CSV table of N, CA and C in Angstrom, one decimal:
chain,number,residue,atom,x,y,z
A,23,UNK,N,62.0,107.5,114.1
A,23,UNK,CA,62.3,107.0,112.8
A,23,UNK,C,63.5,108.0,112.5
A,24,UNK,N,63.5,109.1,112.8
A,24,UNK,CA,64.3,110.2,112.5
A,24,UNK,C,65.5,110.0,113.2
A,25,UNK,N,65.1,109.6,114.5
A,25,UNK,CA,66.3,109.3,115.6
A,25,UNK,C,67.1,108.3,114.9
A,26,UNK,N,66.6,107.1,114.5
A,26,UNK,CA,67.3,106.1,114.3
A,26,UNK,C,68.0,106.2,112.6
A,27,UNK,N,67.5,107.1,112.2
A,27,UNK,CA,68.2,107.6,110.8
A,27,UNK,C,69.6,108.4,111.1
A,28,UNK,N,69.2,109.3,112.3
A,28,UNK,CA,70.5,110.3,112.5
A,28,UNK,C,71.4,109.4,113.3
A,29,UNK,N,71.0,108.3,114.0
A,29,UNK,CA,71.9,107.1,114.8
A,29,UNK,C,73.0,106.7,113.5
A,30,UNK,N,72.5,106.0,112.6
A,30,UNK,CA,72.9,105.8,111.5
A,30,UNK,C,74.3,106.7,111.0
A,31,UNK,N,73.6,108.1,110.9
A,31,UNK,CA,74.6,108.8,110.2
A,31,UNK,C,75.5,109.0,111.1
A,32,UNK,N,75.5,109.4,112.4
A,32,UNK,CA,76.4,109.5,113.3
A,32,UNK,C,77.5,108.3,113.6
A,33,UNK,N,77.0,107.1,113.5
A,33,UNK,CA,77.9,105.9,113.6
A,33,UNK,C,78.5,105.6,112.1
A,34,UNK,N,78.2,106.2,111.4
A,34,UNK,CA,78.8,106.0,109.9
A,34,UNK,C,80.3,107.1,109.7
A,35,UNK,N,80.1,107.9,110.6
A,35,UNK,CA,81.2,108.9,110.5
A,35,UNK,C,82.2,108.8,111.7
A,36,UNK,N,81.9,107.8,112.5
A,36,UNK,CA,82.8,107.6,114.0
A,36,UNK,C,84.1,106.6,113.6
A,37,UNK,N,85.1,106.6,114.3
A,37,UNK,CA,86.1,106.0,114.2
A,37,UNK,C,86.4,105.8,115.9
A,38,UNK,N,87.2,104.3,115.8
A,38,UNK,CA,87.6,104.4,117.3
A,38,UNK,C,89.1,104.9,117.3
A,39,UNK,N,89.1,105.4,118.3
A,39,UNK,CA,90.5,106.3,118.4
A,39,UNK,C,91.5,105.1,118.9
A,40,UNK,N,91.2,103.9,119.6
A,40,UNK,CA,91.7,102.7,120.1
A,40,UNK,C,92.4,101.9,118.6
A,41,UNK,N,91.4,101.8,117.6
A,41,UNK,CA,91.7,101.1,116.5
A,41,UNK,C,92.8,102.0,115.7
A,42,UNK,N,92.6,103.5,115.6
A,42,UNK,CA,93.8,103.9,114.9
A,42,UNK,C,95.1,104.1,115.6
A,43,UNK,N,95.0,104.1,116.9
A,43,UNK,CA,96.4,104.1,117.7
A,43,UNK,C,97.2,102.5,117.4
A,44,UNK,N,96.2,101.3,117.6
A,44,UNK,CA,96.9,100.4,117.2
A,44,UNK,C,97.5,100.1,115.9
A,45,UNK,N,96.8,100.7,114.8
A,45,UNK,CA,96.8,100.6,113.4
A,45,UNK,C,98.6,101.6,113.4
A,46,UNK,N,98.4,102.8,114.1
A,46,UNK,CA,99.7,103.4,113.6
A,46,UNK,C,101.1,102.5,114.8
A,47,UNK,N,100.5,102.1,115.6
A,47,UNK,CA,101.6,101.3,116.3
A,47,UNK,C,102.2,100.1,115.3
A,48,UNK,N,101.2,99.4,114.7
A,48,UNK,CA,101.3,98.5,113.7
A,48,UNK,C,102.5,98.8,112.8
A,49,UNK,N,102.2,100.1,112.2
A,49,UNK,CA,103.0,100.7,111.1
A,49,UNK,C,104.4,101.3,111.7
A,50,UNK,N,104.3,101.3,112.8
A,50,UNK,CA,105.9,102.1,113.5
A,50,UNK,C,106.7,100.8,113.7
A,51,UNK,N,105.7,99.8,114.2
A,51,UNK,CA,106.7,98.3,114.2
A,51,UNK,C,107.5,98.0,113.0
A,52,UNK,N,106.7,98.4,111.8
A,52,UNK,CA,107.3,98.1,110.5
A,52,UNK,C,108.6,98.7,109.9
A,53,UNK,N,108.8,100.2,110.3
A,53,UNK,CA,109.4,101.1,110.0
A,53,UNK,C,110.9,100.8,109.8
A,54,UNK,N,111.5,99.9,110.7
A,54,UNK,CA,112.9,99.3,110.4
A,54,UNK,C,113.1,98.0,109.7
A,55,UNK,N,112.2,97.3,109.7
A,55,UNK,CA,112.4,95.9,109.3
A,55,UNK,C,111.8,96.0,107.8
A,56,UNK,N,111.0,96.7,107.6
A,56,UNK,CA,109.9,96.7,106.0
A,56,UNK,C,109.3,98.0,106.0
A,57,UNK,N,110.1,98.8,105.5
A,57,UNK,CA,109.4,100.1,105.4
A,57,UNK,C,108.3,100.5,104.4
A,58,UNK,N,108.3,99.4,103.3
A,58,UNK,CA,107.3,99.4,102.4
A,58,UNK,C,106.0,99.1,103.1
A,59,UNK,N,106.0,98.0,103.6
A,59,UNK,CA,104.8,97.6,104.7
A,59,UNK,C,104.5,98.7,105.6
A,60,UNK,N,105.2,99.3,106.1
A,60,UNK,CA,104.7,100.5,106.9
A,60,UNK,C,104.2,101.7,106.1
A,61,UNK,N,104.6,102.0,104.8
A,61,UNK,CA,104.0,102.8,104.1
A,61,UNK,C,102.4,102.4,103.6
A,62,UNK,N,102.4,101.1,103.5
A,62,UNK,CA,101.2,100.6,102.7
A,62,UNK,C,100.3,100.7,104.2
A,63,UNK,N,100.7,100.1,105.3
A,63,UNK,CA,99.8,100.3,106.4
A,63,UNK,C,99.2,101.4,106.3
A,64,UNK,N,100.3,102.6,106.3
A,64,UNK,CA,99.7,104.0,106.5
A,64,UNK,C,98.7,104.5,105.3
A,65,UNK,N,99.0,104.2,104.1
A,65,UNK,CA,98.4,104.4,103.0
A,65,UNK,C,96.5,103.9,103.2
A,66,UNK,N,96.9,102.9,103.6
A,66,UNK,CA,95.3,102.0,104.2
A,66,UNK,C,94.8,102.4,105.0
A,67,UNK,N,95.3,103.0,105.6
A,67,UNK,CA,94.6,103.8,107.0
A,67,UNK,C,94.1,105.1,106.3
A,68,UNK,N,95.0,105.9,105.5
A,68,UNK,CA,94.4,106.9,105.2
A,68,UNK,C,93.1,106.6,104.2
A,69,UNK,N,93.3,105.5,103.5
A,69,UNK,CA,92.1,105.1,103.0
A,69,UNK,C,90.9,105.0,103.6
A,70,UNK,N,91.1,104.2,104.7
A,70,UNK,CA,89.8,103.8,105.6
A,70,UNK,C,89.2,105.1,106.4
A,71,UNK,N,90.4,105.8,106.9
A,71,UNK,CA,89.8,107.3,107.4
A,71,UNK,C,89.2,108.1,106.4
A,72,UNK,N,89.4,108.1,105.4
A,72,UNK,CA,88.8,109.0,104.4
A,72,UNK,C,87.3,108.6,104.1
A,73,UNK,N,87.2,107.1,103.9
A,73,UNK,CA,85.9,106.3,103.7
A,73,UNK,C,84.8,106.5,104.9
A,74,UNK,N,85.5,106.7,106.0
A,74,UNK,CA,84.7,106.7,107.2
A,74,UNK,C,84.4,107.9,107.4
A,75,UNK,N,85.1,109.1,107.3
A,75,UNK,CA,85.1,110.7,108.0
A,75,UNK,C,84.4,111.4,106.7
A,76,UNK,N,84.3,111.0,105.6
A,76,UNK,CA,83.5,111.8,104.7
A,76,UNK,C,81.8,111.9,104.9
A,77,UNK,N,81.7,113.1,104.5
A,77,UNK,CA,79.8,113.2,105.0
A,77,UNK,C,79.0,111.8,104.5
A,78,UNK,N,78.5,111.6,105.7
A,78,UNK,CA,77.5,110.0,105.3
A,78,UNK,C,76.8,110.3,104.0
A,79,UNK,N,76.7,108.9,103.7
A,79,UNK,CA,75.6,109.0,102.2
A,79,UNK,C,75.2,107.5,102.3
A,80,UNK,N,74.5,107.2,101.7
A,80,UNK,CA,74.0,105.8,101.0
A,80,UNK,C,75.4,105.3,100.1
A,81,UNK,N,75.7,104.2,100.4
A,81,UNK,CA,76.8,103.8,99.2
A,81,UNK,C,76.4,102.4,98.8
A,82,UNK,N,76.9,101.7,97.6
A,82,UNK,CA,76.7,100.5,97.4
A,82,UNK,C,77.3,99.4,98.3
A,83,UNK,N,76.7,98.3,98.0
A,83,UNK,CA,77.3,97.4,98.7
A,83,UNK,C,78.8,97.1,98.4
A,84,UNK,N,79.0,97.2,97.0
A,84,UNK,CA,80.5,96.9,96.6
A,84,UNK,C,81.4,98.0,97.0
A,85,UNK,N,81.1,99.2,97.3
A,85,UNK,CA,81.8,100.3,98.2
A,85,UNK,C,82.1,99.9,99.4
A,86,UNK,N,81.1,99.5,100.1
A,86,UNK,CA,81.1,98.8,101.5
A,86,UNK,C,82.2,97.9,101.7
A,87,UNK,N,82.1,96.6,100.6
A,87,UNK,CA,83.0,95.7,100.7
A,87,UNK,C,84.4,96.3,100.4
A,88,UNK,N,84.6,96.9,99.5
A,88,UNK,CA,85.9,97.8,99.2
A,88,UNK,C,86.4,98.0,100.7
A,89,UNK,N,85.5,99.0,101.4
A,89,UNK,CA,86.0,99.4,102.5
A,89,UNK,C,86.3,98.2,103.5
A,90,UNK,N,85.7,97.3,103.8
A,90,UNK,CA,85.8,96.0,104.5
A,90,UNK,C,87.1,95.4,104.4
A,91,UNK,N,87.2,95.3,103.2
A,91,UNK,CA,88.6,94.8,102.5
A,91,UNK,C,90.1,95.6,102.8
A,92,UNK,N,89.7,97.1,102.9
A,92,UNK,CA,90.9,97.9,103.3
A,92,UNK,C,91.0,97.4,105.0
A,93,UNK,N,89.7,97.5,105.6
A,93,UNK,CA,89.8,97.5,107.3
A,93,UNK,C,90.4,95.9,107.6
A,94,UNK,N,90.3,95.1,106.8
A,94,UNK,CA,90.7,93.7,107.2
A,94,UNK,C,92.0,93.9,107.0
A,95,UNK,N,92.8,94.6,105.9
A,95,UNK,CA,94.1,94.3,105.4
A,95,UNK,C,94.9,95.4,106.6
A,96,UNK,N,94.0,96.3,107.2
A,96,UNK,CA,94.8,97.0,108.6
A,96,UNK,C,94.8,96.0,109.6
A,97,UNK,N,93.9,95.2,109.8
A,97,UNK,CA,93.7,94.2,110.8
A,97,UNK,C,95.0,93.1,110.4
A,98,UNK,N,95.0,92.7,109.5
A,98,UNK,CA,95.9,91.7,108.9
A,98,UNK,C,97.5,92.3,109.6
A,99,UNK,N,97.9,93.5,108.9
A,99,UNK,CA,98.8,94.3,109.6
A,99,UNK,C,99.4,94.1,111.1
A,100,UNK,N,98.2,94.5,112.0
A,100,UNK,CA,98.1,94.2,113.2
A,100,UNK,C,98.6,92.8,113.6
A,101,UNK,N,97.8,91.9,113.1
A,101,UNK,CA,97.7,90.3,113.3
A,101,UNK,C,98.3,89.8,112.3
A,102,UNK,N,99.7,89.7,112.0
A,102,UNK,CA,100.0,89.3,110.4
A,102,UNK,C,99.8,87.4,110.2
A,103,UNK,N,100.1,87.0,111.5
A,103,UNK,CA,99.8,85.3,111.4
A,103,UNK,C,98.8,84.8,112.0
A,104,UNK,N,97.8,85.9,112.4
A,104,UNK,CA,96.6,85.2,113.1
A,104,UNK,C,95.4,85.3,112.2
A,105,UNK,N,95.3,86.2,110.9
A,105,UNK,CA,94.3,86.3,110.0
A,105,UNK,C,94.0,85.4,108.7
A,106,UNK,N,93.0,84.9,108.6
A,106,UNK,CA,93.0,84.6,106.9
A,106,UNK,C,91.3,85.1,106.6
A,107,UNK,N,91.3,85.6,105.5
A,107,UNK,CA,90.4,86.4,104.9
A,107,UNK,C,89.9,85.8,103.8
A,108,UNK,N,88.4,85.5,103.7
A,108,UNK,CA,87.9,85.2,102.4
A,108,UNK,C,86.7,86.1,102.2
A,109,UNK,N,86.7,86.9,100.9
A,109,UNK,CA,85.6,87.7,100.7
A,109,UNK,C,84.8,87.8,99.4
A,110,UNK,N,83.6,87.9,99.3
A,110,UNK,CA,82.8,87.6,98.4
A,110,UNK,C,83.7,88.6,97.1
A,111,UNK,N,83.4,88.1,95.7
A,111,UNK,CA,83.2,88.8,94.6
A,111,UNK,C,82.3,89.6,95.0
A,112,UNK,N,82.6,91.1,94.6
A,112,UNK,CA,81.7,92.3,94.3
A,112,UNK,C,80.3,91.8,93.3
A,113,UNK,N,80.4,91.0,92.6
A,113,UNK,CA,79.4,90.4,91.2
A,113,UNK,C,77.9,89.6,92.1
A,114,UNK,N,78.7,89.0,93.6
A,114,UNK,CA,77.8,88.4,94.5
A,114,UNK,C,77.0,89.0,95.0
A,115,UNK,N,77.3,90.4,95.4
A,115,UNK,CA,76.7,91.0,96.3
A,115,UNK,C,75.2,91.6,95.9
A,116,UNK,N,74.2,91.4,96.9
A,116,UNK,CA,72.9,92.0,96.7
A,116,UNK,C,73.2,93.5,96.4
A,117,UNK,N,72.1,93.7,95.2
A,117,UNK,CA,72.2,95.5,94.8
A,117,UNK,C,71.3,95.9,95.8
A,118,UNK,N,72.1,96.7,96.7
A,118,UNK,CA,71.4,97.2,97.9
A,118,UNK,C,72.3,98.6,98.4
A,119,UNK,N,71.7,99.4,99.0
A,119,UNK,CA,72.5,101.0,99.6
A,119,UNK,C,72.6,100.7,101.0
A,120,UNK,N,73.7,101.0,101.4
A,120,UNK,CA,74.1,101.2,102.7
A,120,UNK,C,74.8,102.0,103.5
A,121,UNK,N,74.8,102.4,104.6
A,121,UNK,CA,75.5,103.5,105.5
A,121,UNK,C,76.8,102.8,105.4
A,122,UNK,N,78.1,103.6,105.0
A,122,UNK,CA,79.4,103.1,105.6
A,122,UNK,C,79.4,102.6,107.0
A,123,UNK,N,79.7,101.6,106.9
A,123,UNK,CA,80.3,100.9,108.0
A,123,UNK,C,79.0,99.9,108.7
A,124,UNK,N,78.1,100.1,107.9
A,124,UNK,CA,77.0,98.8,108.3
A,124,UNK,C,77.4,97.3,108.0
A,125,UNK,N,78.5,97.4,107.3
A,125,UNK,CA,79.2,95.8,107.3
A,125,UNK,C,80.3,95.9,108.2
A,126,UNK,N,81.1,96.7,108.1
A,126,UNK,CA,82.4,96.8,108.6
A,126,UNK,C,82.1,97.0,110.1
A,127,UNK,N,81.5,97.6,111.0
A,127,UNK,CA,81.2,97.9,112.4
A,127,UNK,C,81.0,96.6,112.8
A,128,UNK,N,80.0,96.0,112.6
A,128,UNK,CA,79.6,94.4,113.3
A,128,UNK,C,80.6,93.4,113.1
A,129,UNK,N,81.1,93.7,111.8
A,129,UNK,CA,82.5,92.4,111.4
A,129,UNK,C,83.5,93.0,112.5
A,130,UNK,N,83.8,94.2,112.8
A,130,UNK,CA,85.1,94.8,113.4
A,130,UNK,C,84.7,94.4,115.2
A,131,UNK,N,83.4,94.6,115.4
A,131,UNK,CA,82.9,94.1,116.9
A,131,UNK,C,83.3,92.5,116.9
A,132,UNK,N,82.9,91.8,116.2
A,132,UNK,CA,83.0,90.3,116.4
A,132,UNK,C,84.3,89.8,116.1
A,133,UNK,N,85.3,90.6,115.2
A,133,UNK,CA,86.4,90.2,115.2
A,133,UNK,C,87.3,90.7,116.5
A,134,UNK,N,86.8,91.7,117.2
A,134,UNK,CA,87.7,92.1,118.2
A,134,UNK,C,87.5,91.3,119.3
A,135,UNK,N,86.2,90.8,119.9
A,135,UNK,CA,85.6,89.9,120.5
A,135,UNK,C,86.6,88.5,120.3
A,136,UNK,N,86.7,88.3,119.1
A,136,UNK,CA,87.4,86.7,118.6
A,136,UNK,C,88.8,86.6,119.1
A,137,UNK,N,89.4,87.7,118.5
A,137,UNK,CA,90.7,88.0,118.8
A,137,UNK,C,91.2,87.8,120.2
A,138,UNK,N,90.4,88.7,121.0
A,138,UNK,CA,90.6,88.8,122.3
A,138,UNK,C,90.6,87.3,123.2
A,139,UNK,N,89.5,86.6,122.8
A,139,UNK,CA,89.5,85.4,123.4
A,139,UNK,C,89.7,84.1,122.8
A,140,UNK,N,90.3,84.2,121.6
A,140,UNK,CA,90.6,82.7,121.1
A,140,UNK,C,91.9,83.0,120.7
A,141,UNK,N,92.6,82.1,121.2
A,141,UNK,CA,94.2,82.1,120.4
A,141,UNK,C,94.4,81.4,119.2
A,142,UNK,N,95.5,81.7,118.7
A,142,UNK,CA,95.9,80.8,117.2
A,142,UNK,C,95.2,81.8,116.2
A,143,UNK,N,95.3,81.1,114.7
A,143,UNK,CA,94.6,81.9,114.0
A,143,UNK,C,93.2,82.0,113.5
A,144,UNK,N,92.5,83.0,113.4
A,144,UNK,CA,91.2,83.0,112.9
A,144,UNK,C,90.9,83.3,111.2
A,145,UNK,N,89.9,82.4,111.0
A,145,UNK,CA,89.5,82.9,109.8
A,145,UNK,C,88.1,83.8,109.5
A,146,UNK,N,88.2,84.8,108.8
A,146,UNK,CA,87.2,85.7,108.7
A,146,UNK,C,86.5,85.4,107.2
A,147,UNK,N,85.4,84.8,107.2
A,147,UNK,CA,84.6,84.7,106.2
A,147,UNK,C,83.4,85.3,105.9
A,148,UNK,N,83.3,86.3,104.6
A,148,UNK,CA,82.0,87.0,104.6
A,148,UNK,C,81.4,86.3,103.4
A,149,UNK,N,80.2,86.0,103.2
A,149,UNK,CA,79.4,85.5,102.1
A,149,UNK,C,78.3,86.3,101.7
A,150,UNK,N,78.0,86.3,100.4
A,150,UNK,CA,76.7,86.9,100.0
A,150,UNK,C,75.9,85.8,100.1
A,151,UNK,N,74.4,86.3,101.0
A,151,UNK,CA,73.3,85.3,101.0
A,151,UNK,C,72.0,86.1,100.8
A,152,UNK,N,71.3,85.8,99.8
A,152,UNK,CA,70.0,86.7,99.6
A,152,UNK,C,70.0,88.0,99.8
A,153,UNK,N,69.6,88.7,100.7
A,153,UNK,CA,69.8,90.2,100.8
A,153,UNK,C,70.6,90.5,101.9
A,154,UNK,N,71.3,89.8,101.9
A,154,UNK,CA,72.5,89.8,103.1
A,154,UNK,C,73.7,89.4,103.1
A,155,UNK,N,74.7,89.5,104.1
A,155,UNK,CA,75.6,88.7,104.1
A,155,UNK,C,75.8,87.9,105.6
A,156,UNK,N,76.2,86.8,105.4
A,156,UNK,CA,76.7,86.2,106.5
A,156,UNK,C,78.1,86.2,106.6
A,157,UNK,N,78.7,86.7,107.9
A,157,UNK,CA,80.1,86.7,108.5
A,157,UNK,C,80.1,85.1,109.4
A,158,UNK,N,81.6,84.8,109.3
A,158,UNK,CA,82.0,83.5,109.9
A,158,UNK,C,82.9,83.7,110.6
A,159,UNK,N,83.3,83.4,111.7
A,159,UNK,CA,84.7,83.6,112.2
A,159,UNK,C,85.0,82.0,112.9
A,160,UNK,N,86.0,81.5,112.3
A,160,UNK,CA,86.6,80.4,113.3
A,160,UNK,C,88.0,80.1,113.1
A,161,UNK,N,88.1,78.9,113.3
A,161,UNK,CA,90.0,78.5,113.5
A,161,UNK,C,90.1,77.8,111.9
A,162,UNK,N,90.9,78.3,111.1
A,162,UNK,CA,91.0,77.3,109.9
A,162,UNK,C,91.8,76.2,110.2
A,163,UNK,N,92.4,76.2,111.3
A,163,UNK,CA,93.4,74.7,111.7
A,163,UNK,C,92.5,73.9,112.4
A,164,UNK,N,91.3,74.0,112.6
A,164,UNK,CA,90.4,73.2,113.4
A,164,UNK,C,88.8,73.2,112.7
A,165,UNK,N,88.8,72.7,111.6
A,165,UNK,CA,87.6,72.8,110.6
A,165,UNK,C,86.4,72.2,111.6
A,166,UNK,N,86.6,71.4,112.4
A,166,UNK,CA,85.1,70.9,112.9
A,166,UNK,C,84.8,71.9,114.2
A,167,UNK,N,85.7,72.6,114.6
A,167,UNK,CA,85.3,73.3,116.0
A,167,UNK,C,84.2,74.7,115.4
A,168,UNK,N,83.3,74.7,116.6
A,168,UNK,CA,82.1,75.8,116.2
A,168,UNK,C,82.7,77.2,116.3
A,169,UNK,N,82.4,77.7,115.2
A,169,UNK,CA,82.9,79.1,115.1
A,169,UNK,C,81.7,80.3,115.9
A,170,UNK,N,81.8,81.5,115.0
A,170,UNK,CA,80.8,82.4,115.5
A,170,UNK,C,80.2,83.2,114.1
A,171,UNK,N,78.9,82.7,113.8
A,171,UNK,CA,78.2,83.3,113.1
A,171,UNK,C,77.6,84.5,113.2
A,172,UNK,N,77.6,85.4,112.3
A,172,UNK,CA,76.6,86.7,112.1
A,172,UNK,C,75.9,87.0,111.0
A,173,UNK,N,74.8,87.3,111.2
A,173,UNK,CA,74.0,87.8,109.8
A,173,UNK,C,74.0,89.0,109.7
A,174,UNK,N,74.4,89.9,108.9
A,174,UNK,CA,74.3,91.0,108.5
A,174,UNK,C,73.3,91.4,107.3
A,175,UNK,N,72.4,91.9,107.7
A,175,UNK,CA,71.1,92.2,106.7
A,175,UNK,C,71.5,93.6,106.1
A,176,UNK,N,71.3,93.9,104.8
A,176,UNK,CA,71.9,94.9,104.3
A,176,UNK,C,70.7,95.9,104.0
A,177,UNK,N,71.0,97.0,103.7
A,177,UNK,CA,70.0,98.0,103.5
A,177,UNK,C,68.9,97.7,102.2
A,178,UNK,N,68.2,98.8,101.8
A,178,UNK,CA,67.2,98.9,100.6
A,178,UNK,C,67.9,98.3,99.8
A,179,UNK,N,67.0,97.8,98.7
A,179,UNK,CA,67.2,97.4,97.2
A,179,UNK,C,67.5,98.5,96.6
A,180,UNK,N,68.5,98.7,95.5
A,180,UNK,CA,69.4,99.8,95.3
A,180,UNK,C,67.9,100.7,94.2
A,181,UNK,N,66.8,100.0,93.9
A,181,UNK,CA,65.9,100.5,93.2
A,181,UNK,C,64.6,101.5,94.1
A,182,UNK,N,64.9,101.2,95.6
A,182,UNK,CA,64.3,101.7,96.5
A,182,UNK,C,64.9,103.1,96.8
A,183,UNK,N,66.2,103.3,96.7
A,183,UNK,CA,67.3,103.9,96.9
A,183,UNK,C,67.3,105.4,96.1
A,184,UNK,N,66.7,105.1,94.8
A,184,UNK,CA,67.0,106.2,93.9
A,184,UNK,C,66.0,107.5,94.3
A,185,UNK,N,66.5,108.4,94.4
A,185,UNK,CA,65.9,109.7,94.8
A,185,UNK,C,65.4,110.5,93.2
């Protein structure tokens, strides 16, 4: 059990160097044409890194959703014409405590796979369902086409996390 907890703590504070390099390249590509967008991307990256690199602690699902929104804005900066995003309202989320990255990491892995193999636009839809979240990736321009679904179970109910 201790190894499992330590693995979650270690994962909460890790960031892909490849992802950071790609976001910096996206920001650099905006400098000449849209300096304000370049500044926004760098500010979002700062927010993302601040969230992921601070000392791991359990956070609310609403805080993790805020982090997911920042992550997806960074991905939209990298793929401006490819991503459509639907996120739930924070009030719809289960009252649970999660480790930073519990939602963003599996969402990021699924999105990376999807962008690498599927041409065209991708819709990322995250919806609150019971004690977790349902992630769906599909083509918004081809509604009948099969997409990818992923169930993300969330941490302990908030009442069980009170120290």
